[in-house]
PDB file of C-alpha atoms and ligand atoms in Angstrom:
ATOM      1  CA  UNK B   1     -68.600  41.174 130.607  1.00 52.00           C
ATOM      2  CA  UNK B   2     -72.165  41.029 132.639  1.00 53.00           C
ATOM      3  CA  UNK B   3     -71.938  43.115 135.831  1.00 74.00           C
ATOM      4  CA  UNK B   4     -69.978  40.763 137.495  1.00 86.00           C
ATOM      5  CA  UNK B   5     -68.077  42.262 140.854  1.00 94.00           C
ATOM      6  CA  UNK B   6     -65.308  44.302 140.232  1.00 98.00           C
ATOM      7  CA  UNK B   7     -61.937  41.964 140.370  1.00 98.00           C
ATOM      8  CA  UNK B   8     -59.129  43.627 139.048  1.00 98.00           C
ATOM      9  CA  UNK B   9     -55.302  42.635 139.108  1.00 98.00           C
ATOM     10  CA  UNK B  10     -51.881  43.516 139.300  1.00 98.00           C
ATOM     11  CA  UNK B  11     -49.439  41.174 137.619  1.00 98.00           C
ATOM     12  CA  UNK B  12     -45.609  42.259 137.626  1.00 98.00           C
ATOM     13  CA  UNK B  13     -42.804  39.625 136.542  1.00 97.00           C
ATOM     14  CA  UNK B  14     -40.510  39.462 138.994  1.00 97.00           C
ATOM     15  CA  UNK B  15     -37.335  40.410 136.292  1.00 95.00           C
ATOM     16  CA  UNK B  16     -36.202  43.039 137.999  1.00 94.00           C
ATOM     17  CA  UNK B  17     -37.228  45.511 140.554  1.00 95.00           C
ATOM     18  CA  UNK B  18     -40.126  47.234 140.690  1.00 95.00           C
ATOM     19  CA  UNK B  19     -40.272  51.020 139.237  1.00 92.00           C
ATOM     20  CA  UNK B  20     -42.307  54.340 139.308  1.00 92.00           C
ATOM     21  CA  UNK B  21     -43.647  53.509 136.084  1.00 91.00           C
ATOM     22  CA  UNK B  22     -45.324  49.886 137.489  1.00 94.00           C
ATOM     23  CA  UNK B  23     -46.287  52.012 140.908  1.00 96.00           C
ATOM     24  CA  UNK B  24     -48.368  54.620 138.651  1.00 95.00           C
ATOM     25  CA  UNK B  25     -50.079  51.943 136.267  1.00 96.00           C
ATOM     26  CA  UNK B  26     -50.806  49.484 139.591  1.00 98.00           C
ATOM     27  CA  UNK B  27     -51.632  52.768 141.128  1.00 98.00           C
ATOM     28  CA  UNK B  28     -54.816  53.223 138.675  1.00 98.00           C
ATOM     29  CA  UNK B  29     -55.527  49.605 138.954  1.00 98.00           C
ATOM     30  CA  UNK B  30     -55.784  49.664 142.877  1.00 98.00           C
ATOM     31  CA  UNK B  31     -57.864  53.155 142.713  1.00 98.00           C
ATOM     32  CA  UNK B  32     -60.287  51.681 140.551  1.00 98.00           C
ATOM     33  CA  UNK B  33     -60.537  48.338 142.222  1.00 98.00           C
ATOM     34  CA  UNK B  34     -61.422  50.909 145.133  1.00 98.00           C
ATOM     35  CA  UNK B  35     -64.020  53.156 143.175  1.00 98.00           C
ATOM     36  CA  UNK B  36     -65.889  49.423 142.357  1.00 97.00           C
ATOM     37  CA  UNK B  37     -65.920  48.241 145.411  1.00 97.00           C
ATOM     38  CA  UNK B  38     -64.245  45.308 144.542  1.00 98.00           C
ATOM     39  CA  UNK B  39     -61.124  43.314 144.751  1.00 98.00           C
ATOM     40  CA  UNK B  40     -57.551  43.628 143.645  1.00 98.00           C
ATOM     41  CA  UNK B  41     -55.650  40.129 142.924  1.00 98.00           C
ATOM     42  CA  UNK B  42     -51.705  39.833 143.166  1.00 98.00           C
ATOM     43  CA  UNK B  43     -50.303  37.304 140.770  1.00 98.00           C
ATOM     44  CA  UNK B  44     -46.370  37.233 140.790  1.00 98.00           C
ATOM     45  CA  UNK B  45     -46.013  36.276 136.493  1.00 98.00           C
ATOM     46  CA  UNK B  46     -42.588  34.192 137.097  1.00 97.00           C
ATOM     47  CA  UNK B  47     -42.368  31.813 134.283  1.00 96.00           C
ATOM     48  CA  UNK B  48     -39.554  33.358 132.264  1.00 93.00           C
ATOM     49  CA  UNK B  49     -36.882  31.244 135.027  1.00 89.00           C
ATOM     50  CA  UNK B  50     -34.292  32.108 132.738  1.00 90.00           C
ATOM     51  CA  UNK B  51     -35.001  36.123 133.380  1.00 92.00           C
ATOM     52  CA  UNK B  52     -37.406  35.768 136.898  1.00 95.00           C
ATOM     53  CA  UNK B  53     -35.299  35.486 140.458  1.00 95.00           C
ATOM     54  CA  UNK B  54     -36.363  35.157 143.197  1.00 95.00           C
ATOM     55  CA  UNK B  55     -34.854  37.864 145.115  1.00 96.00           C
ATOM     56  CA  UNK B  56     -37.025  40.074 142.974  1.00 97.00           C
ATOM     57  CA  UNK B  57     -40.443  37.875 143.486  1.00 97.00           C
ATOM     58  CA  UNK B  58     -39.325  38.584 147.671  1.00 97.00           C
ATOM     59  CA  UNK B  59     -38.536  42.393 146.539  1.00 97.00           C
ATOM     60  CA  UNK B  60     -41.989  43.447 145.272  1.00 97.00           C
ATOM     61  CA  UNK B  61     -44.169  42.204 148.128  1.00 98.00           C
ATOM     62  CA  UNK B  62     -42.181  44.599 150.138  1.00 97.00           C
ATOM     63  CA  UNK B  63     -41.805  47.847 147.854  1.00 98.00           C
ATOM     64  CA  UNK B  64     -45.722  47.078 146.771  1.00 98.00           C
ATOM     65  CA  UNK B  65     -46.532  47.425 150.417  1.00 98.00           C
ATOM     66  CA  UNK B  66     -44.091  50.111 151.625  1.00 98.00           C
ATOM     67  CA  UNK B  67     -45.667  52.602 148.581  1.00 98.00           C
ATOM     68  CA  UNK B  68     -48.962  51.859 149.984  1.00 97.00           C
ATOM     69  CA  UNK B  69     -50.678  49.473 147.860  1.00 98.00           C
ATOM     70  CA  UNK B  70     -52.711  46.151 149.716  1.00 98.00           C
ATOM     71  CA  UNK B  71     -54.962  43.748 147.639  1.00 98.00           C
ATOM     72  CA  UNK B  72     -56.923  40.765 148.596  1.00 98.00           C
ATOM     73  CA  UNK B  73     -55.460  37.865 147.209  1.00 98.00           C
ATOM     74  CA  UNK B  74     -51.864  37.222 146.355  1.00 98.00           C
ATOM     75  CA  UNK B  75     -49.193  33.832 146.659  1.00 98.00           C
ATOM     76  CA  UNK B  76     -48.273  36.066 150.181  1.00 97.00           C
ATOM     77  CA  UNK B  77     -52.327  35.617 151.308  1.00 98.00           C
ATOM     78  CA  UNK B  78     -53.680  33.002 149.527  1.00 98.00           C
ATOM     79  CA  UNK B  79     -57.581  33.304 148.459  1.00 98.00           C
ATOM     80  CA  UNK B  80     -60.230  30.833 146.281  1.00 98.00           C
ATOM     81  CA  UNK B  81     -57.968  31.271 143.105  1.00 98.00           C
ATOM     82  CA  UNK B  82     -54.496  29.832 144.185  1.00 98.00           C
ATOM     83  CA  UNK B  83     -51.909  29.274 143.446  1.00 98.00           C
ATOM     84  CA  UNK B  84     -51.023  32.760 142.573  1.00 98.00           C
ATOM     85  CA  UNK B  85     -47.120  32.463 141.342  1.00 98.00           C
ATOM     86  CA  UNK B  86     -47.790  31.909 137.819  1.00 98.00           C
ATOM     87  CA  UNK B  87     -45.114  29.250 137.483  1.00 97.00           C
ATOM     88  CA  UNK B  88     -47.547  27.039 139.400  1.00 98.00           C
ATOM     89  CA  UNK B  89     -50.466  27.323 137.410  1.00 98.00           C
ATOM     90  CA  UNK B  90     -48.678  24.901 134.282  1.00 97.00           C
ATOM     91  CA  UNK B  91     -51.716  22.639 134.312  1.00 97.00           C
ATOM     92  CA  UNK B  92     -53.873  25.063 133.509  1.00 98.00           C
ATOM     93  CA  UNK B  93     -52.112  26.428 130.955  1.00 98.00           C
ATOM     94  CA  UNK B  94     -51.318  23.145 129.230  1.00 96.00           C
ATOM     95  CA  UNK B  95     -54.853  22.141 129.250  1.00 97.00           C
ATOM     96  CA  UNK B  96     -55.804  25.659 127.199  1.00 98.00           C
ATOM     97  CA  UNK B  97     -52.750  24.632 124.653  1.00 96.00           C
ATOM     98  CA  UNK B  98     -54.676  21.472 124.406  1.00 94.00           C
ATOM     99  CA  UNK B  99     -57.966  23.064 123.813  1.00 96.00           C
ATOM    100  CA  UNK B 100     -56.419  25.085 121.320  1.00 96.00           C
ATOM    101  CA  UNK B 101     -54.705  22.489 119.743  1.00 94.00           C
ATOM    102  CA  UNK B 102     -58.050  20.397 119.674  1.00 93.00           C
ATOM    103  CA  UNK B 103     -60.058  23.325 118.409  1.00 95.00           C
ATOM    104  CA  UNK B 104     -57.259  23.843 115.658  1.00 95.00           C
ATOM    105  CA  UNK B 105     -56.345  26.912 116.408  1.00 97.00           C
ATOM    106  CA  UNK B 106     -52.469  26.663 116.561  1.00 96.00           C
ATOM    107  CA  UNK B 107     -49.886  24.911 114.561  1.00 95.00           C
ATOM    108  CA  UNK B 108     -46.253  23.744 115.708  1.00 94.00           C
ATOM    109  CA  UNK B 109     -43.263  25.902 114.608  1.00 93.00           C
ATOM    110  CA  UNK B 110     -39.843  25.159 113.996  1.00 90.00           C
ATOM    111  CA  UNK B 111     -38.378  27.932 113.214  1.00 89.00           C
ATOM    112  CA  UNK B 112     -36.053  29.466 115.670  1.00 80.00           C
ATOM    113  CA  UNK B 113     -36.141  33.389 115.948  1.00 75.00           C
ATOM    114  CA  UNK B 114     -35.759  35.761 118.491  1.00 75.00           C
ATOM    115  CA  UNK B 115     -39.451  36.185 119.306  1.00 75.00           C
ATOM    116  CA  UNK B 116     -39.772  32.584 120.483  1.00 78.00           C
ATOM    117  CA  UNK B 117     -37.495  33.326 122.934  1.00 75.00           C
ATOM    118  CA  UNK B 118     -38.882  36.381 124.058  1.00 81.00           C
ATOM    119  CA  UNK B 119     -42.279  34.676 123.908  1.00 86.00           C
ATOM    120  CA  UNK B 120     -42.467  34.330 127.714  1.00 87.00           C
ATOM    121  CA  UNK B 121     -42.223  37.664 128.831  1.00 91.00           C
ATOM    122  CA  UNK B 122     -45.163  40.422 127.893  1.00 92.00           C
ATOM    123  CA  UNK B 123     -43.800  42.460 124.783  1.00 90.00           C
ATOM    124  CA  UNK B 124     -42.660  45.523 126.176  1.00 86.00           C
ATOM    125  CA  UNK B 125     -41.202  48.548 123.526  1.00 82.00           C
ATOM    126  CA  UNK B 126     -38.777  46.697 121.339  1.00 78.00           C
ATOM    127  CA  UNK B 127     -39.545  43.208 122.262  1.00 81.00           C
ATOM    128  CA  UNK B 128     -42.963  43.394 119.770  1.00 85.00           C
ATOM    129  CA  UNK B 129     -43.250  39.765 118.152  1.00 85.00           C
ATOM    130  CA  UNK B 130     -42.338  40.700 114.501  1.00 87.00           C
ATOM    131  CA  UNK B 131     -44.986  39.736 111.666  1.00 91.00           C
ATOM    132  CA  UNK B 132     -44.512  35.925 111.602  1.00 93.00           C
ATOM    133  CA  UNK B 133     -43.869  35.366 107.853  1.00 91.00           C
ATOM    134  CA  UNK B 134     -45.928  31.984 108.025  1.00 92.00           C
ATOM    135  CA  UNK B 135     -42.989  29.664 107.012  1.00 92.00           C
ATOM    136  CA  UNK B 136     -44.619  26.306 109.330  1.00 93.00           C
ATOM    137  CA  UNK B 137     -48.308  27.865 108.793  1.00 94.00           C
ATOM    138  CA  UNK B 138     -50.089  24.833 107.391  1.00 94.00           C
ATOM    139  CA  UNK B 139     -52.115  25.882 104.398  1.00 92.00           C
ATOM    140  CA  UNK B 140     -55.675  25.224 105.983  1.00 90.00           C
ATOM    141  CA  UNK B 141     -56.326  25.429 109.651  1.00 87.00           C
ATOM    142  CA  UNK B 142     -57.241  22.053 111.257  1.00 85.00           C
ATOM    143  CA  UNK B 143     -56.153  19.887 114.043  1.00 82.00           C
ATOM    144  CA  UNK B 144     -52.895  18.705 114.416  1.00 83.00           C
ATOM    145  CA  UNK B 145     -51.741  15.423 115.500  1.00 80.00           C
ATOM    146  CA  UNK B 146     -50.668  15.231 119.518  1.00 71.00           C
ATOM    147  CA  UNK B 147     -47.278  16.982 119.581  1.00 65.00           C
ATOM    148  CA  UNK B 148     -44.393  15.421 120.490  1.00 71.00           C
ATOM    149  CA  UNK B 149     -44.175  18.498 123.029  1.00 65.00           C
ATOM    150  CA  UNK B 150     -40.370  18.993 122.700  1.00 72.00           C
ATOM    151  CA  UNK B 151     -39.017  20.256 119.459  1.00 82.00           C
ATOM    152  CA  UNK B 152     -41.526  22.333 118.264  1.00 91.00           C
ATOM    153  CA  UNK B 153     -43.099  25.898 119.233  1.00 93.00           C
ATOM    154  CA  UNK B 154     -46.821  25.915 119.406  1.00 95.00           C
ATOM    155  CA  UNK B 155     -48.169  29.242 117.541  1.00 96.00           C
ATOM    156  CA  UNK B 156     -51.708  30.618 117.175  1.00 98.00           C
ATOM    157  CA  UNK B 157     -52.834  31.623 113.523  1.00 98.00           C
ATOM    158  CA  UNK B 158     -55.044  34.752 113.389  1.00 98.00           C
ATOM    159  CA  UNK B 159     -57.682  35.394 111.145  1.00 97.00           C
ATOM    160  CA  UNK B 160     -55.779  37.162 108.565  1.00 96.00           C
ATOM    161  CA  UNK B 161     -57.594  40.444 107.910  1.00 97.00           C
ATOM    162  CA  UNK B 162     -60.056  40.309 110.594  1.00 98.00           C
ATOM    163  CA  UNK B 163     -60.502  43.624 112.100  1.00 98.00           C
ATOM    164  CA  UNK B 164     -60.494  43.117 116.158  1.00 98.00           C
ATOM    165  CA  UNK B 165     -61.838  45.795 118.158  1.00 98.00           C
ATOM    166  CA  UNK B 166     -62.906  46.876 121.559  1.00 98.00           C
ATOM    167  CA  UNK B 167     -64.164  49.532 124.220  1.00 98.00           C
ATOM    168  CA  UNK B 168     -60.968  50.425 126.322  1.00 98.00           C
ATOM    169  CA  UNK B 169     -62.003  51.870 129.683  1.00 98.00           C
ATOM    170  CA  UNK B 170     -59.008  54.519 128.923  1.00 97.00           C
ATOM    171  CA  UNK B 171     -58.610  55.113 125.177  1.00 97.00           C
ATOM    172  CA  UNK B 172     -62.090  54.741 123.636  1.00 98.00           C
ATOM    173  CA  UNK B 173     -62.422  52.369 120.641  1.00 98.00           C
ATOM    174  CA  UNK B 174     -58.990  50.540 119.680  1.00 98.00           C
ATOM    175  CA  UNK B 175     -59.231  47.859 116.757  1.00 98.00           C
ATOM    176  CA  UNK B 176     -56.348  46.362 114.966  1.00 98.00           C
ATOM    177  CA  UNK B 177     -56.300  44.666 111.824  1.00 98.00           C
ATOM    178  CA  UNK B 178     -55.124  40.231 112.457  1.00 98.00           C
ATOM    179  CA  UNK B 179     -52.087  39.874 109.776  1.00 96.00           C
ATOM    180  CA  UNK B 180     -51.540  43.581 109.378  1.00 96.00           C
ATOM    181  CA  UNK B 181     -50.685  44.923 112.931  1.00 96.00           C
ATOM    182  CA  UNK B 182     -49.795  41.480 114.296  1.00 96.00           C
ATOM    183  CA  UNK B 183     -48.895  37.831 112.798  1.00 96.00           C
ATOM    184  CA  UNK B 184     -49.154  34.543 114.105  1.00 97.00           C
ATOM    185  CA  UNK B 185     -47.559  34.827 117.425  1.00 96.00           C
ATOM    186  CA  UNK B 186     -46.222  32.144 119.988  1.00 96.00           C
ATOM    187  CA  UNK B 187     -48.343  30.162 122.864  1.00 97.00           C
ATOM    188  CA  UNK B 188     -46.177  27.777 123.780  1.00 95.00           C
ATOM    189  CA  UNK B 189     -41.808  27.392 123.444  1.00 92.00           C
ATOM    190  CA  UNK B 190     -40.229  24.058 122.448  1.00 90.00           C
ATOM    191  CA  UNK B 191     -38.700  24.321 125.901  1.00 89.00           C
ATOM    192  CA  UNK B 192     -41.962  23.495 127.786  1.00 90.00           C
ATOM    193  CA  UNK B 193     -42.412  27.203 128.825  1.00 93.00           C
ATOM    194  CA  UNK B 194     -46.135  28.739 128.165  1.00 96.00           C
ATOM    195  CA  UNK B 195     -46.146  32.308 126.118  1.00 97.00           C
ATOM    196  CA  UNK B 196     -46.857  35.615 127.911  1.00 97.00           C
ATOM    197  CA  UNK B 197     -50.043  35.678 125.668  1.00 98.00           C
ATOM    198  CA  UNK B 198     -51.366  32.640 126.713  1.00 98.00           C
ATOM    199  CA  UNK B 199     -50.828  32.347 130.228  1.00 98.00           C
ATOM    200  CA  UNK B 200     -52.104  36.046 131.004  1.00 98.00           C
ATOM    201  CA  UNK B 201     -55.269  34.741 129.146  1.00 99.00           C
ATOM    202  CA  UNK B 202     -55.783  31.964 131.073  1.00 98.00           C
ATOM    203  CA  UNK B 203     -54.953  33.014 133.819  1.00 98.00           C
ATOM    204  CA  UNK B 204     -57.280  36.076 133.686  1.00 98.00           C
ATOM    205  CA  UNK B 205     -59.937  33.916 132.982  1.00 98.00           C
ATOM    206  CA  UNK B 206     -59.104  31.562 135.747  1.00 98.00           C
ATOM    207  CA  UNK B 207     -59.023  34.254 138.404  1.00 98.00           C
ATOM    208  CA  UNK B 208     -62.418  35.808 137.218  1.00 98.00           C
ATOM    209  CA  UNK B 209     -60.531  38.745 136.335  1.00 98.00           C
ATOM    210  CA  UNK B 210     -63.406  41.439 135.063  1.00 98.00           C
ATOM    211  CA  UNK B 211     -61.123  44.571 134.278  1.00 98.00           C
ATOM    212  CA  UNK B 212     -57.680  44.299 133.262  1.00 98.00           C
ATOM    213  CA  UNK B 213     -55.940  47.663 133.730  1.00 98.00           C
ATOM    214  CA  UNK B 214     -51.380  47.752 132.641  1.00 97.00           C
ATOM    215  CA  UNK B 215     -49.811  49.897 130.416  1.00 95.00           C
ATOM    216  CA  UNK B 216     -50.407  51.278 126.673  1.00 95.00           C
ATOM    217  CA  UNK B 217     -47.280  49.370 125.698  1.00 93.00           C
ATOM    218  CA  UNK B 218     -49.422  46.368 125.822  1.00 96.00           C
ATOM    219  CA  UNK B 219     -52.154  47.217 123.541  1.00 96.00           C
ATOM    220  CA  UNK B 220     -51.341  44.792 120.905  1.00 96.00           C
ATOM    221  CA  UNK B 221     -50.938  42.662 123.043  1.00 98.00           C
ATOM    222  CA  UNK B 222     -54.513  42.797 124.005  1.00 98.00           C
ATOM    223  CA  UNK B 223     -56.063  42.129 120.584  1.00 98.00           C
ATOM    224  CA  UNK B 224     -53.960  38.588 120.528  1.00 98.00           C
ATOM    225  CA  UNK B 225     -55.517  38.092 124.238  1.00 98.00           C
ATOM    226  CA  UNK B 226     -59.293  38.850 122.429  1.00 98.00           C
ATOM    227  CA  UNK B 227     -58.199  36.066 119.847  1.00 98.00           C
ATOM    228  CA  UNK B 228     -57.126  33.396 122.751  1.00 99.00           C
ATOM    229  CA  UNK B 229     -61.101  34.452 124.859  1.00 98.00           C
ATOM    230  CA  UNK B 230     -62.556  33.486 121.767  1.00 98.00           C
ATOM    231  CA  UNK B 231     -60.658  30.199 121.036  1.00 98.00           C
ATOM    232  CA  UNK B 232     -60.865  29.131 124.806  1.00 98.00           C
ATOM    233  CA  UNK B 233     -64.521  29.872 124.735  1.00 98.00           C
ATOM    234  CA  UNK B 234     -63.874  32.281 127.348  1.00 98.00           C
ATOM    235  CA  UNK B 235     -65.477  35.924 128.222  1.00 98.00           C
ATOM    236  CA  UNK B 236     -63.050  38.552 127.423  1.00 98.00           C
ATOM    237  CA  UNK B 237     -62.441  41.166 130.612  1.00 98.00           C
ATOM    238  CA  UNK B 238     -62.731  45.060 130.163  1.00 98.00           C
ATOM    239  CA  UNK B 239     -59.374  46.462 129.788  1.00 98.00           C
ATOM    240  CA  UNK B 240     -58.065  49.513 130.470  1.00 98.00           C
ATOM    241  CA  UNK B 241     -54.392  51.299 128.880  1.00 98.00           C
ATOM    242  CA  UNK B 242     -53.034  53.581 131.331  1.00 96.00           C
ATOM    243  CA  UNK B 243     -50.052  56.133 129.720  1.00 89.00           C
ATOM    244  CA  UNK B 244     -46.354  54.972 130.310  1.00 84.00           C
ATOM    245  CA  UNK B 245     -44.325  57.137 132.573  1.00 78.00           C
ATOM    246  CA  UNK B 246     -40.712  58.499 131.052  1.00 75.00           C
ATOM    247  CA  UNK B 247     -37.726  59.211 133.442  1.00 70.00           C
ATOM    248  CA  UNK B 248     -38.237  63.066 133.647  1.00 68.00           C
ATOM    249  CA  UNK B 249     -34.237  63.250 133.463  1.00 69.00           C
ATOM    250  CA  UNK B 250     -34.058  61.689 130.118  1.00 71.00           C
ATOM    251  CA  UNK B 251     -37.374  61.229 128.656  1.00 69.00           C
ATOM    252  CA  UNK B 252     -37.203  57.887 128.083  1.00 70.00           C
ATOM    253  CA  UNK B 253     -39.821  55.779 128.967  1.00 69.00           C
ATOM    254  CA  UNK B 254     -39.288  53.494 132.694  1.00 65.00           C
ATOM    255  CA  UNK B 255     -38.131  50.502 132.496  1.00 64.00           C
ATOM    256  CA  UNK B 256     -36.394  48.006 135.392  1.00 58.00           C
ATOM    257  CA  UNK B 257     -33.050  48.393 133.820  1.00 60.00           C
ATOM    258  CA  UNK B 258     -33.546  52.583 134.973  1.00 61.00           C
ATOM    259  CA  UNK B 259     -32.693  51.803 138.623  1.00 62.00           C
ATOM    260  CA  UNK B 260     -32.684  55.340 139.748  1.00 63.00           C
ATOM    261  CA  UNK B 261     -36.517  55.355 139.674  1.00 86.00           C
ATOM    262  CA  UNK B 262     -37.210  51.665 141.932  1.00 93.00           C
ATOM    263  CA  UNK B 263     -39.082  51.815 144.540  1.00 96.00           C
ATOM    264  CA  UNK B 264     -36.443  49.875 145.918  1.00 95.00           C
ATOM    265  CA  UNK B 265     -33.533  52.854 145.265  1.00 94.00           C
ATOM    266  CA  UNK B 266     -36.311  55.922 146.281  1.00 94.00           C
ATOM    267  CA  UNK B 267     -37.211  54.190 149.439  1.00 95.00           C
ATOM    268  CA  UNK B 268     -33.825  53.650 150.306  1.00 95.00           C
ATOM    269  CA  UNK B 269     -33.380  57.493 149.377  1.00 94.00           C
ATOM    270  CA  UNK B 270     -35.847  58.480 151.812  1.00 96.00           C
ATOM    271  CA  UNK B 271     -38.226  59.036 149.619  1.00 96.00           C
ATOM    272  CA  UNK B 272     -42.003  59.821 150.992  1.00 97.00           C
ATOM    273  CA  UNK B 273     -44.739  57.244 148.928  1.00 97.00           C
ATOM    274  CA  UNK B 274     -47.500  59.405 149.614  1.00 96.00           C
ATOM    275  CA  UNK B 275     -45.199  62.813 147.630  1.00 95.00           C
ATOM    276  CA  UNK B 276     -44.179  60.462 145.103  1.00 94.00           C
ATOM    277  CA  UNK B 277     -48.236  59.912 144.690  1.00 93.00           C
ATOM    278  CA  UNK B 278     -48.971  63.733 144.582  1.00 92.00           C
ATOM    279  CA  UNK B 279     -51.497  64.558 141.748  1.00 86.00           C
ATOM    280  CA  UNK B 280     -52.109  60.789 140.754  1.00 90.00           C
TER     281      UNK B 280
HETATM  282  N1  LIG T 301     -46.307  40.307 133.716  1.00 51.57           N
HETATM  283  C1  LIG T 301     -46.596  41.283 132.713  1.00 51.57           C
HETATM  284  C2  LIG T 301     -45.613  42.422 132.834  1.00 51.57           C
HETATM  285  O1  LIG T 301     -45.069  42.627 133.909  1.00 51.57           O
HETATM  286  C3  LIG T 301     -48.004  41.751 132.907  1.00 51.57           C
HETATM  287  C4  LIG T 301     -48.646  42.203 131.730  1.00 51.57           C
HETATM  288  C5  LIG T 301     -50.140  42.389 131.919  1.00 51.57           C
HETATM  289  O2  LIG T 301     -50.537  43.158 132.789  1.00 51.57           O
HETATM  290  O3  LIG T 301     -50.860  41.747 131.199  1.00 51.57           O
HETATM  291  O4  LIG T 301     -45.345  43.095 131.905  1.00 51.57           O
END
């Protein structure tokens, strides 16, 4: 990525309410967004309906600020890249399944597993897309006809064996192997709803993201991103992993289901942001 001004983002799916472990990881991403004197975008990632409510989209506007965080753009401010609610941003995402379909990169799927379903939401620690055992993979790549859009899952087929690599800003050199450490994974369900994978992607792109900083739990999840740049014909961002957080009490890693540790429960406990930040 040239030396482009810093724009950096923060992208939580409103599934739940916010936690220490999202505060720490969008902590790093504001700080650095600081350090480059550059910009910090808010895009609410809403298009899992069936697990995004709205109470929760309303929820994080108001925990984000209250803990101390402010950034530039957002569906509360508005800015040159809008909308920012990812559920309104279809076109573009239907345009890059079109592209992708054009440039034969993905194939339609019928087979119905759990991964499709979880397809929509980033693959967090035990919702990894499992090898896809290439049961609908036509034997040479190539474009398919126009899809009848309902019926069939849209997936993109990696180069099996390529070796993928990249600089993370965090972690040094990461590289995964296409085929090995992850299969032929969904962009697009049979119910009209764009994959986690692709609408990040295009989104990122969109927005003129240049540094993408989440959690380690998406690293994978990154080298399937690289794949989609490439495809779209689109320059890939710098990314950077940041370490999960576990709940000290049990040593399990954060997640929105550990309500003790909202933002929402520790404000309400009287809890002071700026301790909470201590030695971040
Ligand atoms: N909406 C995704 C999540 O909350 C964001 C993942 C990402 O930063 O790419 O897990």
């Amino acid at each position: 990525m040239p030396d482009l001004p810093y724009r950096g983002r923060l992208a939580p799916s409103p599934t739940g309410y916010l936690h220490l472990g999202h505060a720490r990881t969008f902590w790093t991403a504001r700080q650095r967004a600081l350090a480059a004197g550059g910009q910090l975008i808010l895009r609410v990632e809403d298009i899992d309906t069936a697990r995004c409510k709205p109470a929760f989209t309303a929820a994080l506007y108001e925990d984000l600020r209250w803990f101390g965080f402010a950034w530039e753009e957002g569906p509360d401010l508005g800015g040159p890249c809008a909308p920012y609610l990812q559920s309104e941003r279809r076109s573009l995402h239907l345009a890059a399944l079109e592209r992708l379909r054009a440039g034969g990169f993905i194939y339609p799927c019928r087979c119905s597993r759990r991964d499709v379903v979880l397809a929509a939401g980033a693959p967090h620690p035990g919702e990894e897309e499992p090898l896809y055992p290439g049961t609908c993979r036509p034997a040479q790549p190539g474009l398919v006809a126009p899809p009848d859009m309902s019926g069939v899952h849209w997936r993109f087929r990696v180069p099996p064996g390529e070796r993928i690599s990249f600089i993370d800003g965090a972690l040094g050199e990461q590289s995964a192997v296409a085929g090995v450490d992850f299969g032929d994974f969904v962009v697009w369900r049979r119910d009209g709803v764009p994959a986690y994978q692709l609408a990040v992607t295009v989104d990122d792109a969109a927005m003129g993201i240049t540094e993408v900083v989440r959690g380690e739990d998406l690293l994978l999840s990154t080298f399937r991103q690289l794949l989609l740049y490439r495809a779209l014909g689109a320059e890939a961002p710098r990314f950077y992993h940041t370490p999960l957080v576990n709940d000290p009490a049990t040593g399990m890693r954060l997640a929105k289901r550990h309500a003790a540790l909202s933002l929402r429960q520790l404000r309400e406990n009287g809890a002071d942001p700026a301790e909470l930040r201590r030695g971040w």
